[in-house]
Amino acid sequence: RRSGGGNSMKAYRLPALGTPSAFADAPDPKPGPTEVVVEVQGAGICASDLHMQSPAYPVNEIMKTWPMPMTLGHEVAGKIVELGSDVVGWEVGDLVVAGAGPGCRTCWQCTHGNSAACQFAGLEFLGVGRDGGLASHVAIPEDNLLDRMGLPPEIAAPLPDAGATAYHAIKAAHGALNAGEPVLVIGTGGVGSFAVGILKAITNCRVIAIDAREEGLELARRMGADDVLLAGPDNLTQVLDITGGALCCAVIDCAGAPVTVDLASALTRPSGEIVLVGMSGGAVKVGPGHVNPGVRAHFPFGSNRRDLVDLLTLIRDGKVTPVVETFPFDDVVAAYGRLAAGEVVGRAVALFD
């Protein structure tokens, strides 16, 4: 909410990489020629924001150029309240969600609809290299906007990252997702729970989910998992017991730890797919003695605009029902605390008055 002076607003800001975030005044955003100002109605709360606050966060040369302090929040749903001079196709009052940008627009990947693989656009999006949506208002490039198809802000807000990342990961393995075959999702937090729901919506696979928390298993059940297992040393034999000895056509590893990558490698059938979504130090080794013949490993990152459009459509049509936990914007500090403690079920979203 904007302060009484009219020139600043309350925002949740990162003073510098590797330091704790806090509420602070931030300048009211002004749109550039091809930007709009959005009144934020909902903003996702993501673990990557916690990572940027850690003293151990790896800072590269690009990140050193980011303007600080920086408002966090890279998942945003809201209403357009101001247009830049050159904006075309949007009107004040439009309800939007901020998704992935178009990349550089000129390389082969971008011109063929895969801007997530652009090697030239650099690492900059809302809340990562520019001010994000944990504030009452945010300036957003028009190319990042999508109509949110009538979805409420608490449902639309987490889709650009958690939801679309899961959708993009499943697309990477889609060629192996045959009807009736088992597919394994490891880690059913914000991203993994979306993966379970999307797999049930667009495939006829048997979906098995593993998580370290009972709450994560209950969430996987709510999203439609056929079988759930508590993470532990017997997961390999437990999965094989469930499948009658059959290996999985694909494993979507949303944890990405060394132990989960080893499990994924052991459980993926010949010519199956391992999709490494989580980033917790695990790495897939491809070759004799590491995986079955023909296994392909993917390390997808982020998503494309098409992924978000497809996901918005699935949710609008009732094919996927996200599970979210909402917090008032003023309680963002407590929300991040619950997230750090592993207490959030589904995806956390800050809502604004």
mmCIF file of N, CA and C in Angstrom, residues 53-130:
data_model
loop_
_atom_site.group_PDB
_atom_site.id
_atom_site.type_symbol
_atom_site.label_atom_id
_atom_site.label_comp_id
_atom_site.label_asym_id
_atom_site.label_seq_id
_atom_site.Cartn_x
_atom_site.Cartn_y
_atom_site.Cartn_z
ATOM 1 N N GLN A 53 18.943 -14.620 0.032
ATOM 2 C CA GLN A 53 19.261 -13.972 1.293
ATOM 3 C C GLN A 53 20.358 -14.698 2.066
ATOM 4 N N SER A 54 20.750 -15.869 1.595
ATOM 5 C CA SER A 54 21.756 -16.661 2.302
ATOM 6 C C SER A 54 23.162 -16.123 2.046
ATOM 7 N N PRO A 55 23.997 -16.014 3.089
ATOM 8 C CA PRO A 55 25.390 -15.593 2.876
ATOM 9 C C PRO A 55 26.158 -16.521 1.944
ATOM 10 N N ALA A 56 25.668 -17.763 1.794
ATOM 11 C CA ALA A 56 26.342 -18.732 0.920
ATOM 12 C C ALA A 56 25.861 -18.650 -0.525
ATOM 13 N N TYR A 57 24.978 -17.711 -0.833
ATOM 14 C CA TYR A 57 24.425 -17.622 -2.186
ATOM 15 C C TYR A 57 25.532 -17.315 -3.193
ATOM 16 N N PRO A 58 25.667 -18.131 -4.257
ATOM 17 C CA PRO A 58 26.733 -17.891 -5.238
ATOM 18 C C PRO A 58 26.411 -16.698 -6.132
ATOM 19 N N VAL A 59 27.240 -15.694 -6.115
ATOM 20 C CA VAL A 59 27.006 -14.464 -6.867
ATOM 21 C C VAL A 59 27.936 -14.432 -8.076
ATOM 22 N N ASN A 60 27.352 -14.370 -9.290
ATOM 23 C CA ASN A 60 28.181 -14.288 -10.491
ATOM 24 C C ASN A 60 28.298 -12.834 -10.950
ATOM 25 N N GLU A 61 28.999 -12.633 -12.055
ATOM 26 C CA GLU A 61 29.261 -11.267 -12.510
ATOM 27 C C GLU A 61 27.988 -10.545 -12.929
ATOM 28 N N ILE A 62 27.036 -11.268 -13.517
ATOM 29 C CA ILE A 62 25.766 -10.639 -13.907
ATOM 30 C C ILE A 62 25.027 -10.140 -12.670
ATOM 31 N N MET A 63 24.984 -10.967 -11.638
ATOM 32 C CA MET A 63 24.256 -10.593 -10.428
ATOM 33 C C MET A 63 24.858 -9.364 -9.752
ATOM 34 N N LYS A 64 26.153 -9.179 -9.923
ATOM 35 C CA LYS A 64 26.806 -8.014 -9.319
ATOM 36 C C LYS A 64 26.315 -6.707 -9.939
ATOM 37 N N THR A 65 25.679 -6.794 -11.110
ATOM 38 C CA THR A 65 25.167 -5.587 -11.775
ATOM 39 C C THR A 65 23.728 -5.271 -11.375
ATOM 40 N N TRP A 66 23.074 -6.165 -10.638
ATOM 41 C CA TRP A 66 21.685 -5.944 -10.266
ATOM 42 C C TRP A 66 21.562 -4.712 -9.366
ATOM 43 N N PRO A 67 20.583 -3.858 -9.604
ATOM 44 C CA PRO A 67 20.392 -2.696 -8.739
ATOM 45 C C PRO A 67 19.873 -3.125 -7.367
ATOM 46 N N MET A 68 20.466 -2.571 -6.337
ATOM 47 C CA MET A 68 20.065 -2.867 -4.971
ATOM 48 C C MET A 68 19.778 -1.556 -4.234
ATOM 49 N N PRO A 69 18.854 -1.554 -3.273
ATOM 50 C CA PRO A 69 18.012 -2.680 -2.872
ATOM 51 C C PRO A 69 17.018 -3.059 -3.965
ATOM 52 N N MET A 70 16.489 -4.297 -3.861
ATOM 53 C CA MET A 70 15.606 -4.837 -4.888
ATOM 54 C C MET A 70 14.365 -5.441 -4.225
ATOM 55 N N THR A 71 13.206 -5.095 -4.727
ATOM 56 C CA THR A 71 11.965 -5.680 -4.224
ATOM 57 C C THR A 71 11.840 -7.105 -4.726
ATOM 58 N N LEU A 72 11.596 -8.044 -3.819
ATOM 59 C CA LEU A 72 11.449 -9.449 -4.181
ATOM 60 C C LEU A 72 10.046 -9.715 -4.742
ATOM 61 N N GLY A 73 9.854 -10.945 -5.223
ATOM 62 C CA GLY A 73 8.548 -11.352 -5.730
ATOM 63 C C GLY A 73 8.525 -11.532 -7.226
ATOM 64 N N HIS A 74 8.696 -12.790 -7.690
ATOM 65 C CA HIS A 74 8.737 -13.035 -9.134
ATOM 66 C C HIS A 74 7.490 -13.745 -9.657
ATOM 67 N N GLU A 75 6.468 -13.879 -8.816
ATOM 68 C CA GLU A 75 5.189 -14.444 -9.240
ATOM 69 C C GLU A 75 4.110 -13.406 -8.915
ATOM 70 N N VAL A 76 3.498 -12.833 -9.930
ATOM 71 C CA VAL A 76 2.636 -11.671 -9.712
ATOM 72 C C VAL A 76 1.323 -11.809 -10.482
ATOM 73 N N ALA A 77 0.221 -11.518 -9.786
ATOM 74 C CA ALA A 77 -1.089 -11.372 -10.425
ATOM 75 C C ALA A 77 -1.683 -10.048 -9.961
ATOM 76 N N GLY A 78 -2.267 -9.304 -10.889
ATOM 77 C CA GLY A 78 -2.807 -8.016 -10.485
ATOM 78 C C GLY A 78 -3.615 -7.360 -11.591
ATOM 79 N N LYS A 79 -3.798 -6.044 -11.441
ATOM 80 C CA LYS A 79 -4.614 -5.250 -12.356
ATOM 81 C C LYS A 79 -3.795 -4.098 -12.911
ATOM 82 N N ILE A 80 -3.844 -3.904 -14.222
ATOM 83 C CA ILE A 80 -3.123 -2.789 -14.850
ATOM 84 C C ILE A 80 -3.776 -1.471 -14.432
ATOM 85 N N VAL A 81 -2.919 -0.542 -13.954
ATOM 86 C CA VAL A 81 -3.435 0.774 -13.556
ATOM 87 C C VAL A 81 -2.791 1.915 -14.331
ATOM 88 N N GLU A 82 -1.735 1.630 -15.102
ATOM 89 C CA GLU A 82 -1.081 2.685 -15.877
ATOM 90 C C GLU A 82 -0.355 2.055 -17.059
ATOM 91 N N LEU A 83 -0.396 2.720 -18.209
ATOM 92 C CA LEU A 83 0.225 2.211 -19.432
ATOM 93 C C LEU A 83 1.386 3.090 -19.851
ATOM 94 N N GLY A 84 2.466 2.459 -20.330
ATOM 95 C CA GLY A 84 3.537 3.204 -20.968
ATOM 96 C C GLY A 84 3.084 3.751 -22.309
ATOM 97 N N SER A 85 3.823 4.714 -22.818
ATOM 98 C CA SER A 85 3.394 5.446 -24.018
ATOM 99 C C SER A 85 3.287 4.572 -25.258
ATOM 100 N N ASP A 86 4.076 3.487 -25.333
ATOM 101 C CA ASP A 86 4.084 2.661 -26.542
ATOM 102 C C ASP A 86 3.396 1.302 -26.355
ATOM 103 N N VAL A 87 2.716 1.094 -25.247
ATOM 104 C CA VAL A 87 2.072 -0.197 -24.984
ATOM 105 C C VAL A 87 0.884 -0.388 -25.925
ATOM 106 N N VAL A 88 0.803 -1.575 -26.499
ATOM 107 C CA VAL A 88 -0.270 -1.909 -27.439
ATOM 108 C C VAL A 88 -0.955 -3.189 -26.972
ATOM 109 N N GLY A 89 -2.283 -3.197 -27.010
ATOM 110 C CA GLY A 89 -3.021 -4.425 -26.735
ATOM 111 C C GLY A 89 -3.472 -4.610 -25.308
ATOM 112 N N TRP A 90 -3.135 -3.691 -24.435
ATOM 113 C CA TRP A 90 -3.547 -3.767 -23.036
ATOM 114 C C TRP A 90 -4.267 -2.486 -22.648
ATOM 115 N N GLU A 91 -5.171 -2.602 -21.680
ATOM 116 C CA GLU A 91 -5.932 -1.455 -21.217
ATOM 117 C C GLU A 91 -5.871 -1.379 -19.691
ATOM 118 N N VAL A 92 -6.024 -0.181 -19.169
ATOM 119 C CA VAL A 92 -6.160 -0.019 -17.729
ATOM 120 C C VAL A 92 -7.367 -0.830 -17.259
ATOM 121 N N GLY A 93 -7.179 -1.576 -16.194
ATOM 122 C CA GLY A 93 -8.240 -2.436 -15.672
ATOM 123 C C GLY A 93 -8.101 -3.887 -16.055
ATOM 124 N N ASP A 94 -7.239 -4.220 -17.033
ATOM 125 C CA ASP A 94 -7.039 -5.620 -17.411
ATOM 126 C C ASP A 94 -6.425 -6.407 -16.251
ATOM 127 N N LEU A 95 -6.927 -7.620 -16.046
ATOM 128 C CA LEU A 95 -6.414 -8.508 -15.005
ATOM 129 C C LEU A 95 -5.371 -9.426 -15.625
ATOM 130 N N VAL A 96 -4.162 -9.406 -15.064
ATOM 131 C CA VAL A 96 -3.026 -10.052 -15.712
ATOM 132 C C VAL A 96 -2.241 -10.897 -14.731
ATOM 133 N N VAL A 97 -1.408 -11.738 -15.308
ATOM 134 C CA VAL A 97 -0.377 -12.458 -14.581
ATOM 135 C C VAL A 97 0.923 -12.217 -15.331
ATOM 136 N N ALA A 98 2.024 -12.126 -14.581
ATOM 137 C CA ALA A 98 3.318 -11.836 -15.199
ATOM 138 C C ALA A 98 4.094 -13.129 -15.390
ATOM 139 N N GLY A 99 4.297 -13.506 -16.643
ATOM 140 C CA GLY A 99 4.995 -14.743 -16.947
ATOM 141 C C GLY A 99 6.383 -14.505 -17.499
ATOM 142 N N ALA A 100 6.916 -15.536 -18.137
ATOM 143 C CA ALA A 100 8.256 -15.464 -18.700
ATOM 144 C C ALA A 100 8.287 -14.455 -19.845
ATOM 145 N N GLY A 101 9.416 -13.800 -19.997
ATOM 146 C CA GLY A 101 9.600 -12.857 -21.089
ATOM 147 C C GLY A 101 9.923 -13.553 -22.394
ATOM 148 N N PRO A 102 10.047 -12.794 -23.462
ATOM 149 C CA PRO A 102 10.238 -13.372 -24.793
ATOM 150 C C PRO A 102 11.687 -13.689 -25.133
ATOM 151 N N GLY A 103 12.629 -13.513 -24.193
ATOM 152 C CA GLY A 103 14.032 -13.726 -24.516
ATOM 153 C C GLY A 103 14.565 -12.610 -25.400
ATOM 154 N N CYS A 104 15.564 -12.949 -26.212
ATOM 155 C CA CYS A 104 16.182 -11.930 -27.067
ATOM 156 C C CYS A 104 15.371 -11.658 -28.326
ATOM 157 N N ARG A 105 14.436 -12.552 -28.646
ATOM 158 C CA ARG A 105 13.523 -12.473 -29.797
ATOM 159 C C ARG A 105 14.173 -12.826 -31.136
ATOM 160 N N THR A 106 15.475 -12.986 -31.191
ATOM 161 C CA THR A 106 16.123 -13.164 -32.491
ATOM 162 C C THR A 106 16.864 -14.492 -32.649
ATOM 163 N N CYS A 107 17.273 -15.137 -31.558
ATOM 164 C CA CYS A 107 18.022 -16.389 -31.705
ATOM 165 C C CYS A 107 17.088 -17.518 -32.138
ATOM 166 N N TRP A 108 17.662 -18.664 -32.508
ATOM 167 C CA TRP A 108 16.856 -19.784 -33.001
ATOM 168 C C TRP A 108 15.863 -20.236 -31.955
ATOM 169 N N GLN A 109 16.296 -20.367 -30.702
ATOM 170 C CA GLN A 109 15.404 -20.848 -29.652
ATOM 171 C C GLN A 109 14.205 -19.911 -29.473
ATOM 172 N N CYS A 110 14.463 -18.611 -29.420
ATOM 173 C CA CYS A 110 13.380 -17.656 -29.192
ATOM 174 C C CYS A 110 12.390 -17.636 -30.353
ATOM 175 N N THR A 111 12.896 -17.678 -31.567
ATOM 176 C CA THR A 111 12.001 -17.625 -32.727
ATOM 177 C C THR A 111 11.260 -18.936 -32.950
ATOM 178 N N HIS A 112 11.621 -19.973 -32.197
ATOM 179 C CA HIS A 112 10.914 -21.249 -32.294
ATOM 180 C C HIS A 112 10.191 -21.584 -30.993
ATOM 181 N N GLY A 113 9.890 -20.560 -30.202
ATOM 182 C CA GLY A 113 9.021 -20.732 -29.044
ATOM 183 C C GLY A 113 9.655 -21.285 -27.801
ATOM 184 N N ASN A 114 10.985 -21.277 -27.734
ATOM 185 C CA ASN A 114 11.666 -21.843 -26.558
ATOM 186 C C ASN A 114 12.552 -20.791 -25.902
ATOM 187 N N SER A 115 11.948 -19.680 -25.486
ATOM 188 C CA SER A 115 12.733 -18.587 -24.911
ATOM 189 C C SER A 115 13.412 -18.979 -23.605
ATOM 190 N N ALA A 116 12.925 -20.052 -22.938
ATOM 191 C CA ALA A 116 13.582 -20.508 -21.715
ATOM 192 C C ALA A 116 15.013 -20.963 -21.980
ATOM 193 N N ALA A 117 15.314 -21.312 -23.235
ATOM 194 C CA ALA A 117 16.658 -21.767 -23.590
ATOM 195 C C ALA A 117 17.484 -20.671 -24.255
ATOM 196 N N CYS A 118 17.009 -19.426 -24.208
ATOM 197 C CA CYS A 118 17.765 -18.330 -24.817
ATOM 198 C C CYS A 118 19.088 -18.132 -24.087
ATOM 199 N N GLN A 119 20.169 -18.057 -24.850
ATOM 200 C CA GLN A 119 21.485 -17.868 -24.248
ATOM 201 C C GLN A 119 21.937 -16.415 -24.265
ATOM 202 N N PHE A 120 21.098 -15.524 -24.768
ATOM 203 C CA PHE A 120 21.519 -14.135 -24.937
ATOM 204 C C PHE A 120 20.745 -13.138 -24.072
ATOM 205 N N ALA A 121 19.581 -13.542 -23.548
ATOM 206 C CA ALA A 121 18.714 -12.579 -22.871
ATOM 207 C C ALA A 121 19.229 -12.169 -21.504
ATOM 208 N N GLY A 122 20.074 -12.997 -20.879
ATOM 209 C CA GLY A 122 20.559 -12.663 -19.548
ATOM 210 C C GLY A 122 19.575 -13.072 -18.476
ATOM 211 N N LEU A 123 20.000 -12.940 -17.237
ATOM 212 C CA LEU A 123 19.192 -13.363 -16.100
ATOM 213 C C LEU A 123 18.567 -12.137 -15.456
ATOM 214 N N GLU A 124 17.372 -11.779 -15.934
ATOM 215 C CA GLU A 124 16.653 -10.661 -15.347
ATOM 216 C C GLU A 124 15.169 -10.845 -15.555
ATOM 217 N N PHE A 125 14.424 -10.902 -14.471
ATOM 218 C CA PHE A 125 12.976 -10.894 -14.521
ATOM 219 C C PHE A 125 12.476 -10.353 -13.193
ATOM 220 N N LEU A 126 11.178 -10.281 -13.038
ATOM 221 C CA LEU A 126 10.623 -9.676 -11.830
ATOM 222 C C LEU A 126 11.227 -10.300 -10.575
ATOM 223 N N GLY A 127 11.701 -9.451 -9.666
ATOM 224 C CA GLY A 127 12.245 -9.936 -8.416
ATOM 225 C C GLY A 127 13.605 -10.572 -8.530
ATOM 226 N N VAL A 128 14.148 -10.619 -9.728
ATOM 227 C CA VAL A 128 15.477 -11.198 -9.967
ATOM 228 C C VAL A 128 16.187 -10.285 -10.964
ATOM 229 N N GLY A 129 16.863 -9.272 -10.459
ATOM 230 C CA GLY A 129 17.533 -8.315 -11.326
ATOM 231 C C GLY A 129 16.744 -7.044 -11.562
ATOM 232 N N ARG A 130 15.469 -7.041 -11.182
ATOM 233 C CA ARG A 130 14.643 -5.840 -11.241
ATOM 234 C C ARG A 130 13.567 -5.980 -10.165
#
